[in-house]
């Protein structure tokens, strides 16, 4: 079974790298784009099993994009990709908040990336209990009336 996949990252080299990694795997890259407007159009046209999305874009973050399209992405597994080797608490909280399954570094080996993608696509939990508790604690301190409090509160 091929996992229908879309790759969205502002860096073309990352999109090309993901296409190369997935070329002989069970991941069918149905769409690959470097901007969120194209990604939005793709989401409206077809359903994906896995969305691999970068964190930083010119007009908004990948977190804001996923939060905006939460209803469309309800059954799609999300894997964020980042430049850093270690995820910040803020990035982890935002990823959990928007329903992502994991954050991966583009510095991972292709084999490790594919293994993580397989785990995410199959629904294997990737967040530790510590990450989940930290997210719940941070969430409880924020104003519940704010529709996207974590996306606007960048304090670590």
XYZ file of N, CA and C in Angstrom:
468
model
N 0.839 -1.182 0.000
C 0.000 0.000 0.000
C 0.887 1.249 0.000
N 0.635 2.140 -0.917
C 1.389 3.391 -0.981
C 0.698 4.454 -0.138
N 1.491 5.170 0.624
C 0.965 6.291 1.407
C 0.970 7.528 0.529
N -0.198 8.124 0.336
C -0.320 9.348 -0.465
C 0.292 10.491 0.342
N 1.322 11.112 -0.204
C 2.128 12.052 0.552
C 2.271 13.381 -0.176
N 2.277 14.473 0.601
C 2.603 15.797 0.072
C 3.764 16.345 0.887
N 4.735 16.949 0.192
C 5.879 17.590 0.825
C 5.766 19.083 0.581
N 5.845 19.864 1.680
C 5.766 21.317 1.595
C 6.930 21.890 2.390
N 7.849 22.531 1.713
C 8.965 23.178 2.388
C 9.419 24.349 1.538
N 9.834 25.432 2.188
C 10.234 26.635 1.463
C 11.548 26.443 0.706
N 12.277 25.398 1.030
C 13.574 25.140 0.380
C 13.414 24.047 -0.674
N 13.604 24.398 -1.960
C 13.450 23.398 -3.022
C 14.340 22.167 -2.825
N 15.521 22.351 -2.277
C 16.435 21.228 -2.083
C 15.852 20.191 -1.108
N 15.079 20.661 -0.127
C 14.444 19.738 0.815
C 13.350 18.938 0.104
N 12.563 19.616 -0.717
C 11.520 18.910 -1.475
C 12.141 17.867 -2.397
N 13.217 18.240 -3.091
C 13.896 17.289 -3.977
C 14.486 16.123 -3.191
N 15.063 16.421 -2.030
C 15.620 15.363 -1.191
C 14.565 14.382 -0.727
N 13.401 14.891 -0.338
C 12.319 14.003 0.093
C 11.812 13.157 -1.080
N 11.759 13.737 -2.280
C 11.372 12.961 -3.462
C 12.364 11.828 -3.697
N 13.633 12.124 -3.526
C 14.676 11.110 -3.719
C 14.580 10.012 -2.657
N 14.400 10.407 -1.406
C 14.287 9.430 -0.315
C 13.110 8.483 -0.538
N 12.008 9.039 -1.043
C 10.786 8.251 -1.190
C 10.682 7.517 -2.520
N 11.626 7.722 -3.415
C 11.536 7.178 -4.778
C 11.303 5.669 -4.814
N 11.942 4.928 -3.940
C 11.795 3.469 -3.967
C 11.150 2.946 -2.683
N 10.279 3.747 -2.117
C 9.619 3.355 -0.868
C 8.116 3.234 -1.089
N 7.418 3.004 -0.008
C 5.958 2.899 -0.055
C 5.266 4.259 -0.001
N 6.036 5.354 -0.077
C 5.475 6.701 -0.036
C 5.377 7.264 -1.448
N 4.166 7.517 -1.890
C 3.937 8.112 -3.207
C 3.785 9.616 -3.030
N 4.771 10.365 -3.481
C 4.714 11.827 -3.376
C 3.792 12.316 -4.493
N 2.575 12.674 -4.119
C 1.588 13.137 -5.090
C 1.704 14.629 -5.346
N 2.306 15.344 -4.399
C 2.486 16.787 -4.544
C 3.718 17.215 -3.764
N 4.429 18.166 -4.340
C 5.604 18.729 -3.689
C 5.642 20.204 -4.064
N 5.716 21.068 -3.061
C 5.672 22.496 -3.335
C 6.514 23.277 -2.337
N 6.909 24.468 -2.752
C 7.715 25.322 -1.873
C 6.915 26.472 -1.287
N 5.622 26.521 -1.558
C 4.834 27.603 -0.942
C 3.487 27.095 -0.435
N 2.989 27.785 0.547
C 1.780 27.335 1.235
C 0.512 27.555 0.423
N 0.516 28.519 -0.502
C -0.664 28.729 -1.348
C -0.885 27.513 -2.251
N 0.191 27.000 -2.841
C 0.056 25.779 -3.652
C -0.374 24.595 -2.792
N 0.184 24.501 -1.603
C -0.187 23.414 -0.694
C -1.670 23.476 -0.356
N -2.158 24.670 -0.131
C -3.577 24.849 0.184
C -4.446 24.348 -0.977
N -4.069 24.693 -2.202
C -4.811 24.231 -3.375
C -4.786 22.703 -3.485
N -3.638 22.105 -3.198
C -3.524 20.646 -3.242
C -4.425 19.983 -2.199
N -4.471 20.589 -0.993
C -5.328 20.038 0.064
C -6.800 20.074 -0.324
N -7.192 21.075 -1.082
C -8.581 21.189 -1.518
C -8.913 20.199 -2.643
N -7.894 19.766 -3.384
C -8.094 18.865 -4.521
C -8.074 17.388 -4.162
N -7.232 17.009 -3.202
C -7.087 15.580 -2.910
C -6.784 15.345 -1.440
N -6.938 14.100 -1.053
C -6.675 13.684 0.324
C -5.300 13.043 0.395
N -4.583 13.336 1.473
C -3.254 12.778 1.682
C -3.235 11.962 2.961
N -2.411 10.924 2.972
C -2.203 10.128 4.180
C -1.151 10.772 5.071
N -0.168 11.417 4.436
C 0.941 12.005 5.167
C 1.281 13.365 4.573
N 1.415 14.356 5.449
C 1.861 15.693 5.070
C 3.209 15.923 5.743
N 4.226 16.156 4.939
C 5.551 16.494 5.453
C 5.720 17.985 5.205
N 5.819 18.753 6.272
C 5.794 20.210 6.121
C 6.918 20.867 6.916
N 7.532 21.871 6.298
C 8.565 22.651 6.962
C 7.951 23.580 7.995
N 8.790 24.126 8.840
C 8.307 25.007 9.901
C 8.272 26.460 9.464
N 9.264 26.916 8.698
C 9.384 28.339 8.358
C 9.050 28.620 6.900
N 8.155 29.587 6.716
C 7.800 30.097 5.396
C 7.754 31.619 5.486
N 7.751 32.285 4.356
C 7.797 33.750 4.339
C 6.564 34.394 4.981
N 5.378 33.847 4.703
C 4.146 34.497 5.144
C 3.549 33.935 6.431
N 3.870 32.722 6.800
C 3.367 32.122 8.034
C 4.193 30.884 8.346
N 3.964 30.305 9.504
C 4.700 29.083 9.841
C 3.912 27.867 9.380
N 4.611 26.749 9.291
C 3.930 25.495 8.982
C 2.894 25.152 10.040
N 3.172 25.568 11.286
C 2.215 25.321 12.380
C 0.918 26.089 12.116
N 1.047 27.369 11.729
C -0.145 28.183 11.449
C -0.926 27.615 10.270
N -0.214 27.155 9.253
C -0.853 26.537 8.089
C -1.670 25.311 8.509
N -1.072 24.445 9.291
C -1.775 23.224 9.726
C -2.944 23.552 10.647
N -2.787 24.561 11.491
C -3.878 24.961 12.371
C -5.039 25.518 11.550
N -4.736 26.314 10.543
C -5.760 26.909 9.676
C -6.547 25.828 8.934
N -5.881 24.757 8.560
C -6.510 23.700 7.766
C -6.768 22.433 8.580
N -6.979 22.614 9.862
C -7.147 21.476 10.771
C -8.269 20.536 10.349
N -9.396 21.076 9.890
C -10.519 20.222 9.485
C -10.168 19.373 8.268
N -9.502 19.967 7.292
C -9.111 19.237 6.085
C -8.060 18.180 6.416
N -7.207 18.476 7.389
C -6.118 17.573 7.761
C -6.493 16.589 8.868
N -7.759 16.523 9.225
C -8.183 15.708 10.367
C -7.717 14.252 10.281
N -7.698 13.683 9.102
C -7.304 12.275 8.954
C -5.913 12.119 8.333
N -5.191 13.212 8.230
C -3.852 13.199 7.640
C -2.816 13.233 8.743
N -1.838 12.370 8.685
C -0.723 12.401 9.634
C 0.226 13.518 9.206
N 0.757 14.244 10.189
C 1.623 15.386 9.902
C 3.001 15.147 10.507
N 4.016 15.372 9.687
C 5.402 15.298 10.122
C 6.064 16.624 9.773
N 6.492 17.363 10.792
C 7.206 18.615 10.562
C 8.677 18.318 10.347
N 9.313 19.098 9.466
C 10.753 18.965 9.272
C 11.416 20.306 9.585
N 12.574 20.230 10.213
C 13.279 21.425 10.660
C 14.775 21.292 10.396
N 15.468 22.420 10.420
C 16.932 22.438 10.257
C 17.651 21.977 11.505
N 17.055 22.237 12.650
C 17.760 21.986 13.907
C 17.797 20.501 14.249
N 18.815 20.137 15.000
C 18.943 18.745 15.440
C 18.085 18.463 16.661
N 17.861 19.494 17.470
C 17.059 19.339 18.692
C 15.834 20.246 18.601
N 14.675 19.714 18.925
C 13.443 20.496 18.889
C 13.314 21.324 20.157
N 12.856 22.553 19.980
C 12.604 23.378 21.154
C 11.282 22.955 21.788
N 11.116 23.300 23.038
C 9.855 23.012 23.732
C 8.704 23.700 23.012
N 8.956 24.917 22.539
C 7.923 25.675 21.831
C 7.506 24.948 20.554
N 8.470 24.481 19.751
C 8.141 23.759 18.522
C 7.368 22.481 18.823
N 7.793 21.756 19.828
C 7.103 20.520 20.193
C 5.669 20.815 20.625
N 5.476 21.844 21.444
C 4.125 22.209 21.891
C 3.244 22.606 20.720
N 3.792 23.378 19.795
C 3.008 23.784 18.625
C 2.645 22.577 17.759
N 3.586 21.680 17.585
C 3.321 20.488 16.779
C 2.207 19.644 17.403
N 2.269 19.450 18.703
C 1.215 18.703 19.401
C -0.111 19.442 19.274
N -0.073 20.758 19.429
C -1.277 21.590 19.362
C -2.011 21.434 18.025
N -1.270 21.366 16.917
C -1.914 21.282 15.603
C -2.155 19.844 15.158
N -1.849 18.882 16.021
C -2.148 17.490 15.725
C -1.063 16.745 14.970
N 0.147 17.275 14.964
C 1.246 16.594 14.270
C 1.682 15.364 15.045
N 2.279 14.444 14.332
C 2.753 13.212 14.946
C 4.204 13.291 15.384
N 5.000 14.137 14.715
C 6.428 14.207 15.048
C 7.080 15.413 14.387
N 8.294 15.696 14.835
C 9.174 16.679 14.202
C 10.472 15.938 13.865
N 10.956 16.121 12.646
C 12.189 15.471 12.212
C 13.198 16.513 11.756
N 14.449 16.215 11.944
C 15.522 17.080 11.458
C 15.892 16.655 10.043
N 16.123 17.628 9.166
C 16.559 17.281 7.816
C 17.984 16.721 7.831
N 18.614 16.769 8.996
C 19.969 16.229 9.145
C 19.955 14.720 9.411
N 18.768 14.124 9.530
C 18.656 12.676 9.747
C 19.137 11.934 8.509
N 19.601 10.729 8.711
C 19.970 9.890 7.565
C 18.690 9.530 6.800
N 18.814 9.253 5.507
C 17.622 8.856 4.733
C 16.902 7.643 5.335
N 17.663 6.683 5.844
C 17.047 5.495 6.438
C 16.253 5.848 7.695
N 16.836 6.710 8.523
C 16.131 7.129 9.743
C 14.881 7.928 9.403
N 14.966 8.781 8.391
C 13.806 9.565 7.963
C 12.697 8.640 7.473
N 13.035 7.662 6.649
C 12.030 6.718 6.163
C 11.405 5.923 7.298
N 12.204 5.497 8.248
C 11.660 4.764 9.398
C 10.701 5.632 10.204
N 11.068 6.899 10.420
C 10.174 7.809 11.141
C 8.899 8.039 10.336
N 9.020 8.228 9.041
C 7.845 8.409 8.190
C 6.925 7.197 8.269
N 7.502 6.002 8.275
C 6.689 4.775 8.400
C 5.945 4.747 9.737
N 6.658 5.106 10.801
C 6.024 5.139 12.123
C 4.885 6.151 12.163
N 5.137 7.337 11.630
C 4.110 8.385 11.624
C 2.918 7.949 10.780
N 3.172 7.457 9.585
C 2.086 7.051 8.686
C 1.252 5.910 9.266
N 1.884 5.045 10.037
C 1.145 3.920 10.630
C 0.475 4.284 11.956
N 0.713 5.493 12.446
C 0.050 5.948 13.667
C 0.783 5.635 14.948
N 2.032 5.213 14.874
C 2.810 4.933 16.078
C 3.096 6.242 16.811
N 2.733 6.344 18.102
C 2.958 7.585 18.848
C 4.443 7.955 18.903
N 4.737 9.243 18.693
C 6.114 9.721 18.695
C 6.414 10.679 19.855
N 5.386 11.204 20.497
C 5.608 12.165 21.576
C 5.777 11.428 22.896
N 6.719 11.873 23.688
C 6.927 11.263 25.005
C 5.868 11.769 25.978
N 5.709 11.084 27.086
C 4.780 11.538 28.124
C 5.201 12.907 28.653
N 6.490 13.151 28.723
C 6.999 14.453 29.193
C 6.552 15.558 28.243
N 6.661 15.330 26.932
C 6.222 16.319 25.947
C 4.733 16.616 26.100
N 3.935 15.570 26.259
C 2.485 15.756 26.385
C 2.125 16.504 27.669
N 2.782 16.154 28.768
C 2.517 16.850 30.042
C 2.924 18.312 29.947
N 4.078 18.584 29.334
C 4.544 19.962 29.178
C 3.545 20.757 28.338
N 3.027 20.160 27.275
C 2.040 20.822 26.430
C 0.773 21.130 27.221
N 0.261 20.140 27.973
C -0.968 20.368 28.760
C -0.756 21.455 29.802
N 0.417 21.477 30.442
C 0.720 22.493 31.446
C 0.792 23.879 30.785
N 1.445 23.976 29.648
C 1.545 25.250 28.942
C 0.167 25.707 28.475
N -0.605 24.787 27.968
C -1.950 25.102 27.469
C -2.849 25.615 28.600
N -2.732 25.043 29.790
C -3.584 25.448 30.904
C -3.260 26.861 31.401
N -2.059 27.347 31.120
C -1.675 28.699 31.552
C -2.133 29.792 30.597
N -2.591 29.429 29.423
C -2.959 30.413 28.411
C -4.433 30.766 28.497
N -4.779 31.889 27.900
C -6.146 32.376 27.868
C -6.994 31.461 26.976
N -7.999 30.795 27.543
C -8.808 29.874 26.740
C -9.625 30.577 25.656
N -9.827 31.894 25.771
C -10.594 32.627 24.770
C -9.775 32.897 23.507
N -8.464 32.802 23.602
C -7.602 33.020 22.444
C -7.690 31.797 21.539
N -8.139 31.949 20.266
C -8.336 30.788 19.407
C -7.055 30.032 19.060
N -5.949 30.708 18.983
C -4.677 30.043 18.677
C -3.590 30.584 19.606
N -3.738 30.376 20.907
C -2.810 30.985 21.868
C -1.365 30.539 21.698
N -1.156 29.298 21.371
C 0.220 28.817 21.243
C 0.885 29.388 19.997
N 0.099 29.705 19.001
C 0.674 30.219 17.772
C 1.084 31.683 17.905
N 0.556 32.368 18.891
C 0.908 33.772 19.093
C 1.796 33.980 20.305
N 1.898 32.998 21.180
C 2.724 33.102 22.376
C 4.010 32.325 22.147
N 5.065 33.023 21.801
C 6.315 32.355 21.444
C 7.288 32.281 22.595
N 6.816 32.464 23.813
C 7.694 32.333 24.977
C 8.006 30.849 25.182
N 9.270 30.531 25.409
C 9.685 29.126 25.582
C 9.494 28.680 26.997
